[in-house]
Amino acid sequence: MSIMGGILVGTVWANLLGGELLKQIGYFDGIYEAGRNLSSQEQRQLWRYVLRQRLLEAGFGGMLAMTPIAVPGYLILSFGAGMAVALMITVFTLEKGWIGLGCWLGSVLPQGLCYLMVWVIFAAVIKEQEDLKKVRIWMLAGILVIGGSFLEVWVNPLLAGMIS
């Protein structure tokens, strides 16, 4: 419900911003082109950066899940994620029309599946906070984040470039 509420609010907000401002928010073709044209050294450097960012985000999500404010915190983060999704879809469709939906999917897949699984794992164990103290939960989350960041840097630019 929280994600859907965020998507609804994000869609309304994006439509109130106006077309010109949305065009200024994002120009995504450059991202795809840059990702495909990186040297292997630059790609390794980008992967280290992305991996560090995603591990910090997952660590924050895991630590939040262990606090007394885990449920409201995850509801707020879910709402914000829904707003971000709606805004991104709006920007993509504004730039590319209906093909923008495919471009948006190309920008979040396949790595988004790994990150979504981490989110689901942490959300599922909020009720049983003792589970978050188990090493296997953190190992699984770490493996998924490493896999997702690898897909984000090496596979996603190729897939997104084919779509755009």
Coordinates of N, CA and C in Angstrom, one line a residue:
M1 N 0.8 -1.2 0.0 CA 0.0 0.0 0.0 C 0.9 1.3 0.0
S2 N 2.0 1.2 0.7 CA 2.8 2.4 0.8 C 3.5 2.7 -0.5
I3 N 4.0 1.6 -1.2 CA 4.6 1.8 -2.5 C 3.5 2.4 -3.5
M4 N 2.3 1.8 -3.5 CA 1.3 2.3 -4.4 C 0.9 3.7 -4.1
G5 N 0.8 4.1 -2.8 CA 0.6 5.5 -2.4 C 1.7 6.4 -3.0
G6 N 2.9 5.9 -2.8 CA 4.1 6.7 -3.4 C 4.0 6.9 -4.9
I7 N 3.6 5.8 -5.6 CA 3.5 5.9 -7.0 C 2.4 6.9 -7.4
L8 N 1.3 6.8 -6.7 CA 0.2 7.8 -7.0 C 0.6 9.2 -6.7
V9 N 1.2 9.5 -5.6 CA 1.7 10.8 -5.3 C 2.8 11.3 -6.2
G10 N 3.7 10.4 -6.5 CA 4.8 10.7 -7.5 C 4.3 11.0 -8.9
T11 N 3.2 10.3 -9.3 CA 2.7 10.6 -10.6 C 2.0 11.9 -10.7
V12 N 1.2 12.2 -9.6 CA 0.6 13.5 -9.5 C 1.6 14.6 -9.5
W13 N 2.6 14.4 -8.6 CA 3.7 15.4 -8.5 C 4.4 15.7 -9.8
A14 N 4.8 14.6 -10.5 CA 5.5 14.7 -11.7 C 4.7 15.5 -12.8
N15 N 3.4 15.2 -12.8 CA 2.5 15.9 -13.7 C 2.3 17.4 -13.4
L16 N 2.4 17.7 -12.1 CA 2.4 19.1 -11.7 C 3.6 19.9 -11.9
L17 N 4.8 19.2 -12.1 CA 6.0 19.9 -12.3 C 6.1 20.5 -13.6
G18 N 5.5 20.0 -14.6 CA 5.5 20.5 -16.0 C 6.6 19.9 -16.8
G19 N 6.3 19.9 -18.1 CA 7.2 19.2 -19.0 C 8.6 19.7 -19.1
E20 N 8.8 21.0 -19.1 CA 10.1 21.6 -19.2 C 11.0 21.2 -18.1
L21 N 10.5 21.3 -16.8 CA 11.3 20.9 -15.7 C 11.6 19.4 -15.7
L22 N 10.7 18.6 -16.1 CA 10.9 17.1 -16.2 C 12.0 16.8 -17.2
K23 N 12.0 17.6 -18.3 CA 13.1 17.4 -19.3 C 14.5 17.8 -18.7
Q24 N 14.5 18.8 -17.8 CA 15.7 19.2 -17.2 C 16.2 18.1 -16.1
I25 N 15.2 17.4 -15.5 CA 15.6 16.5 -14.5 C 16.4 15.3 -15.0
G26 N 16.1 14.8 -16.2 CA 16.9 13.7 -16.6 C 17.0 13.6 -18.1
Y27 N 18.2 13.3 -18.5 CA 18.5 13.0 -19.9 C 19.3 11.7 -19.8
F28 N 18.6 10.6 -20.2 CA 19.2 9.3 -19.9 C 20.0 8.6 -21.0
D29 N 19.9 9.1 -22.2 CA 20.7 8.5 -23.3 C 22.1 8.6 -23.0
G30 N 22.6 9.7 -22.4 CA 24.0 9.9 -22.1 C 24.5 8.8 -21.1
I31 N 23.7 8.4 -20.2 CA 24.0 7.4 -19.2 C 24.3 6.1 -19.9
Y32 N 23.4 5.7 -20.8 CA 23.6 4.5 -21.6 C 24.8 4.5 -22.4
E33 N 25.0 5.6 -23.1 CA 26.2 5.7 -24.0 C 27.5 5.6 -23.2
A34 N 27.5 6.3 -22.1 CA 28.7 6.3 -21.3 C 29.0 4.9 -20.7
G35 N 28.0 4.2 -20.3 CA 28.1 2.9 -19.8 C 28.7 1.9 -20.8
R36 N 28.3 2.0 -22.0 CA 28.8 1.1 -23.1 C 30.2 1.4 -23.5
N37 N 30.6 2.7 -23.4 CA 31.9 3.1 -23.9 C 33.0 3.2 -22.9
L38 N 32.8 2.6 -21.7 CA 33.9 2.7 -20.7 C 34.9 1.6 -21.0
S39 N 36.1 2.0 -20.7 CA 37.2 1.0 -20.7 C 37.1 0.0 -19.6
S40 N 37.8 -1.1 -19.6 CA 37.6 -2.1 -18.6 C 38.1 -1.6 -17.2
Q41 N 39.1 -0.7 -17.2 CA 39.6 -0.1 -16.0 C 38.5 0.9 -15.4
E42 N 37.9 1.7 -16.3 CA 36.9 2.6 -15.9 C 35.6 1.8 -15.4
Q43 N 35.4 0.7 -16.0 CA 34.2 -0.1 -15.6 C 34.5 -0.7 -14.2
R44 N 35.7 -1.2 -14.0 CA 36.0 -1.7 -12.6 C 36.0 -0.6 -11.6
Q45 N 36.4 0.5 -11.9 CA 36.3 1.7 -11.0 C 34.9 2.0 -10.7
L46 N 34.0 2.0 -11.7 CA 32.6 2.3 -11.6 C 32.0 1.2 -10.7
W47 N 32.4 0.0 -10.9 CA 31.8 -1.1 -10.1 C 32.1 -1.0 -8.7
R48 N 33.4 -0.6 -8.4 CA 33.8 -0.4 -7.0 C 32.9 0.7 -6.3
Y49 N 32.7 1.7 -7.1 CA 31.9 2.8 -6.6 C 30.4 2.4 -6.3
V50 N 29.8 1.7 -7.3 CA 28.4 1.3 -7.2 C 28.3 0.3 -6.1
L51 N 29.3 -0.7 -6.0 CA 29.2 -1.7 -5.0 C 29.3 -1.1 -3.6
R52 N 30.1 -0.1 -3.4 CA 30.2 0.6 -2.1 C 28.9 1.3 -1.8
Q53 N 28.3 2.0 -2.8 CA 27.1 2.7 -2.6 C 26.0 1.7 -2.2
R54 N 25.8 0.6 -2.9 CA 24.8 -0.4 -2.7 C 24.9 -1.1 -1.4
L55 N 26.2 -1.4 -1.0 CA 26.4 -2.1 0.3 C 26.1 -1.1 1.4
L56 N 26.4 0.2 1.3 CA 26.0 1.1 2.3 C 24.5 1.2 2.4
E57 N 23.8 1.3 1.3 CA 22.3 1.3 1.3 C 21.7 0.1 1.9
A58 N 22.2 -1.1 1.6 CA 21.7 -2.3 2.1 C 22.0 -2.4 3.6
G59 N 23.2 -1.9 4.0 CA 23.6 -1.9 5.4 C 22.6 -1.0 6.2
F60 N 22.3 0.2 5.6 CA 21.4 1.1 6.3 C 20.0 0.4 6.4
G61 N 19.5 -0.3 5.3 CA 18.3 -1.0 5.4 C 18.2 -2.1 6.4
G62 N 19.3 -2.8 6.5 CA 19.4 -3.9 7.5 C 19.5 -3.3 8.9
M63 N 20.2 -2.3 9.1 CA 20.3 -1.7 10.5 C 18.9 -1.0 10.8
L64 N 18.3 -0.4 9.9 CA 16.9 0.2 10.1 C 16.0 -0.9 10.6
A65 N 16.1 -2.1 9.9 CA 15.2 -3.2 10.2 C 15.4 -3.7 11.6
M66 N 16.5 -3.4 12.3 CA 16.8 -3.9 13.6 C 16.4 -2.9 14.7
T67 N 15.8 -1.8 14.3 CA 15.5 -0.7 15.3 C 14.0 -0.8 15.6
P68 N 13.6 -0.1 16.7 CA 12.2 -0.1 17.0 C 11.3 0.7 16.0
I69 N 11.9 1.5 15.2 CA 11.1 2.3 14.2 C 11.2 1.6 12.8
A70 N 11.5 0.3 12.8 CA 11.6 -0.4 11.5 C 10.4 -0.4 10.7
V71 N 9.2 -0.6 11.2 CA 8.0 -0.7 10.4 C 7.7 0.7 9.9
P72 N 7.6 1.8 10.7 CA 7.4 3.1 10.0 C 8.5 3.5 9.1
G73 N 9.7 3.2 9.4 CA 10.8 3.5 8.6 C 10.7 2.9 7.2
Y74 N 10.4 1.6 7.2 CA 10.2 0.9 5.9 C 9.0 1.4 5.1
L75 N 7.9 1.8 5.8 CA 6.8 2.4 5.2 C 7.1 3.7 4.5
I76 N 7.9 4.5 5.2 CA 8.3 5.8 4.6 C 9.3 5.6 3.4
L77 N 10.2 4.6 3.6 CA 11.1 4.3 2.5 C 10.4 3.7 1.3
S78 N 9.4 2.9 1.5 CA 8.6 2.3 0.4 C 7.8 3.4 -0.3
F79 N 7.2 4.4 0.5 CA 6.5 5.5 -0.1 C 7.5 6.3 -1.0
G80 N 8.7 6.6 -0.5 CA 9.6 7.4 -1.3 C 10.1 6.6 -2.5
A81 N 10.2 5.3 -2.4 CA 10.6 4.5 -3.6 C 9.5 4.5 -4.6
G82 N 8.3 4.5 -4.2 CA 7.2 4.6 -5.1 C 7.1 5.9 -5.8
M83 N 7.4 7.0 -5.1 CA 7.5 8.3 -5.7 C 8.6 8.4 -6.7
A84 N 9.8 7.8 -6.4 CA 10.9 7.9 -7.3 C 10.6 7.1 -8.6
V85 N 9.9 5.9 -8.4 CA 9.6 5.1 -9.6 C 8.6 5.9 -10.5
A86 N 7.6 6.5 -9.9 CA 6.7 7.3 -10.7 C 7.3 8.4 -11.4
L87 N 8.2 9.1 -10.8 CA 8.9 10.2 -11.4 C 9.8 9.8 -12.5
M88 N 10.5 8.7 -12.3 CA 11.4 8.2 -13.4 C 10.6 7.7 -14.6
I89 N 9.5 7.0 -14.4 CA 8.7 6.6 -15.5 C 8.1 7.8 -16.2
T90 N 7.7 8.8 -15.5 CA 7.2 10.0 -16.2 C 8.2 10.7 -17.0
V91 N 9.5 10.8 -16.5 CA 10.5 11.4 -17.3 C 10.9 10.6 -18.5
F92 N 11.0 9.2 -18.3 CA 11.3 8.4 -19.5 C 10.2 8.5 -20.6
T93 N 8.9 8.5 -20.2 CA 7.8 8.5 -21.2 C 7.7 9.9 -21.8
L94 N 8.1 11.0 -21.0 CA 8.1 12.3 -21.6 C 9.2 12.4 -22.7
E95 N 10.3 11.8 -22.4 CA 11.4 11.9 -23.4 C 11.2 11.0 -24.6
K96 N 10.6 9.8 -24.4 CA 10.6 8.8 -25.5 C 9.2 8.3 -25.8
G97 N 8.2 8.8 -25.2 CA 6.8 8.3 -25.5 C 6.6 6.9 -24.9
W98 N 5.9 6.1 -25.5 CA 5.6 4.8 -25.0 C 6.8 3.9 -24.9
I99 N 7.8 4.2 -25.7 CA 9.0 3.4 -25.7 C 9.8 3.7 -24.4
G100 N 9.4 4.8 -23.7 CA 10.0 5.2 -22.5 C 9.8 4.1 -21.4
L101 N 8.6 3.4 -21.5 CA 8.3 2.4 -20.5 C 9.4 1.3 -20.6
G102 N 9.7 0.9 -21.8 CA 10.7 -0.2 -22.0 C 12.1 0.3 -21.6
C103 N 12.3 1.6 -21.9 CA 13.6 2.2 -21.5 C 13.7 2.2 -20.0
W104 N 12.7 2.5 -19.3 CA 12.7 2.5 -17.8 C 12.9 1.1 -17.3
L105 N 12.2 0.1 -17.9 CA 12.5 -1.3 -17.5 C 14.0 -1.7 -17.7
G106 N 14.5 -1.2 -18.9 CA 15.9 -1.5 -19.2 C 16.8 -0.8 -18.2
S107 N 16.4 0.2 -17.6 CA 17.3 0.9 -16.7 C 17.3 0.3 -15.3
V108 N 16.3 -0.5 -15.0 CA 16.2 -1.1 -13.6 C 16.4 -2.6 -13.6
L109 N 16.4 -3.2 -14.8 CA 16.6 -4.7 -14.9 C 17.9 -5.0 -15.5
P110 N 18.6 -6.0 -15.1 CA 18.2 -7.1 -14.2 C 18.6 -6.8 -12.7
Q111 N 19.4 -5.8 -12.5 CA 19.9 -5.6 -11.1 C 18.8 -5.3 -10.1
G112 N 17.7 -4.7 -10.6 CA 16.6 -4.3 -9.7 C 16.0 -5.5 -9.0
L113 N 16.1 -6.7 -9.7 CA 15.5 -7.9 -9.1 C 16.4 -8.3 -7.9
C114 N 17.7 -8.2 -8.0 CA 18.6 -8.5 -6.8 C 18.3 -7.5 -5.7
Y115 N 18.2 -6.3 -6.0 CA 18.0 -5.3 -4.9 C 16.6 -5.4 -4.3
L116 N 15.6 -5.8 -5.1 CA 14.3 -6.0 -4.6 C 14.3 -7.2 -3.6
M117 N 15.0 -8.2 -3.9 CA 15.1 -9.4 -3.1 C 15.7 -9.0 -1.7
V118 N 16.7 -8.2 -1.7 CA 17.3 -7.7 -0.5 C 16.3 -7.0 0.4
W119 N 15.5 -6.1 -0.3 CA 14.5 -5.3 0.4 C 13.4 -6.3 1.0
V120 N 13.0 -7.3 0.2 CA 12.0 -8.2 0.7 C 12.5 -9.0 1.9
I121 N 13.8 -9.4 1.8 CA 14.4 -10.2 2.9 C 14.4 -9.4 4.2
F122 N 14.9 -8.1 4.1 CA 14.9 -7.3 5.3 C 13.5 -7.0 5.8
A123 N 12.5 -6.7 4.9 CA 11.2 -6.4 5.3 C 10.5 -7.7 6.0
A124 N 10.9 -8.8 5.5 CA 10.3 -10.1 6.0 C 10.8 -10.4 7.4
V125 N 12.0 -10.0 7.7 CA 12.6 -10.4 9.0 C 12.4 -9.3 10.0
I126 N 11.8 -8.2 9.7 CA 11.5 -7.1 10.7 C 10.8 -7.7 11.9
K127 N 9.8 -8.5 11.6 CA 9.0 -9.1 12.7 C 9.9 -9.9 13.6
E128 N 10.8 -10.7 13.1 CA 11.7 -11.5 13.9 C 13.1 -10.9 13.8
Q129 N 13.3 -9.9 14.6 CA 14.6 -9.2 14.6 C 15.7 -10.0 14.9
E130 N 15.5 -11.1 15.6 CA 16.6 -12.1 15.9 C 17.2 -12.6 14.6
D131 N 16.4 -12.8 13.6 CA 16.9 -13.3 12.3 C 17.9 -12.4 11.7
L132 N 17.8 -11.1 11.9 CA 18.8 -10.2 11.4 C 20.1 -10.3 12.0
K133 N 20.2 -10.9 13.2 CA 21.4 -11.1 13.9 C 22.2 -12.3 13.3
K134 N 21.5 -13.1 12.5 CA 22.1 -14.3 11.9 C 23.0 -13.9 10.7
V135 N 24.1 -14.6 10.7 CA 25.1 -14.3 9.6 C 24.6 -14.6 8.2
R136 N 23.8 -15.7 8.1 CA 23.4 -16.2 6.8 C 22.4 -15.1 6.1
I137 N 21.6 -14.4 6.9 CA 20.8 -13.3 6.3 C 21.7 -12.2 5.7
W138 N 22.7 -11.8 6.5 CA 23.6 -10.8 6.0 C 24.4 -11.3 4.8
M139 N 24.8 -12.5 4.9 CA 25.6 -13.1 3.7 C 24.8 -13.1 2.5
L140 N 23.5 -13.6 2.6 CA 22.6 -13.6 1.5 C 22.4 -12.2 0.9
A141 N 22.1 -11.3 1.8 CA 22.0 -9.9 1.3 C 23.2 -9.4 0.6
G142 N 24.4 -9.7 1.2 CA 25.6 -9.2 0.6 C 25.9 -9.8 -0.8
I143 N 25.6 -11.1 -0.9 CA 25.7 -11.8 -2.2 C 24.8 -11.2 -3.2
L144 N 23.6 -10.9 -2.8 CA 22.6 -10.3 -3.7 C 23.0 -8.9 -4.2
V145 N 23.6 -8.1 -3.2 CA 24.0 -6.8 -3.5 C 25.2 -6.8 -4.5
I146 N 26.2 -7.7 -4.2 CA 27.3 -7.9 -5.1 C 26.9 -8.3 -6.5
G147 N 26.0 -9.2 -6.6 CA 25.5 -9.7 -7.9 C 24.7 -8.5 -8.6
G148 N 23.9 -7.8 -7.8 CA 23.1 -6.7 -8.4 C 24.0 -5.6 -8.9
S149 N 25.1 -5.3 -8.1 CA 26.0 -4.2 -8.6 C 26.8 -4.7 -9.8
F150 N 27.1 -5.9 -9.9 CA 27.8 -6.5 -11.1 C 26.9 -6.3 -12.3
L151 N 25.6 -6.7 -12.1 CA 24.7 -6.6 -13.2 C 24.4 -5.2 -13.6
E152 N 24.4 -4.3 -12.6 CA 24.2 -2.9 -12.9 C 25.3 -2.2 -13.7
V153 N 26.5 -2.6 -13.5 CA 27.7 -2.0 -14.2 C 28.0 -2.7 -15.5
W154 N 27.9 -4.0 -15.6 CA 28.4 -4.7 -16.8 C 27.3 -5.2 -17.7
V155 N 26.1 -5.6 -17.1 CA 25.1 -6.1 -18.0 C 24.1 -5.0 -18.4
N156 N 23.6 -4.2 -17.4 CA 22.6 -3.3 -17.7 C 22.9 -2.3 -18.8
P157 N 24.1 -1.7 -18.9 CA 24.3 -0.8 -20.0 C 24.1 -1.4 -21.4
L158 N 24.5 -2.7 -21.5 CA 24.3 -3.4 -22.7 C 22.8 -3.6 -23.1
L159 N 22.1 -4.1 -22.0 CA 20.6 -4.3 -22.2 C 19.9 -2.9 -22.5
A160 N 20.2 -1.9 -21.7 CA 19.6 -0.6 -21.9 C 19.9 0.0 -23.2
G161 N 21.1 -0.2 -23.7 CA 21.5 0.3 -25.0 C 20.8 -0.3 -26.1
M162 N 20.4 -1.6 -26.0 CA 19.7 -2.3 -27.0 C 18.2 -1.8 -27.0
I163 N 17.7 -1.4 -25.9 CA 16.3 -0.9 -25.9 C 16.2 0.5 -26.4
S164 N 17.2 1.4 -26.0 CA 17.1 2.8 -26.4 C 17.5 3.1 -27.7

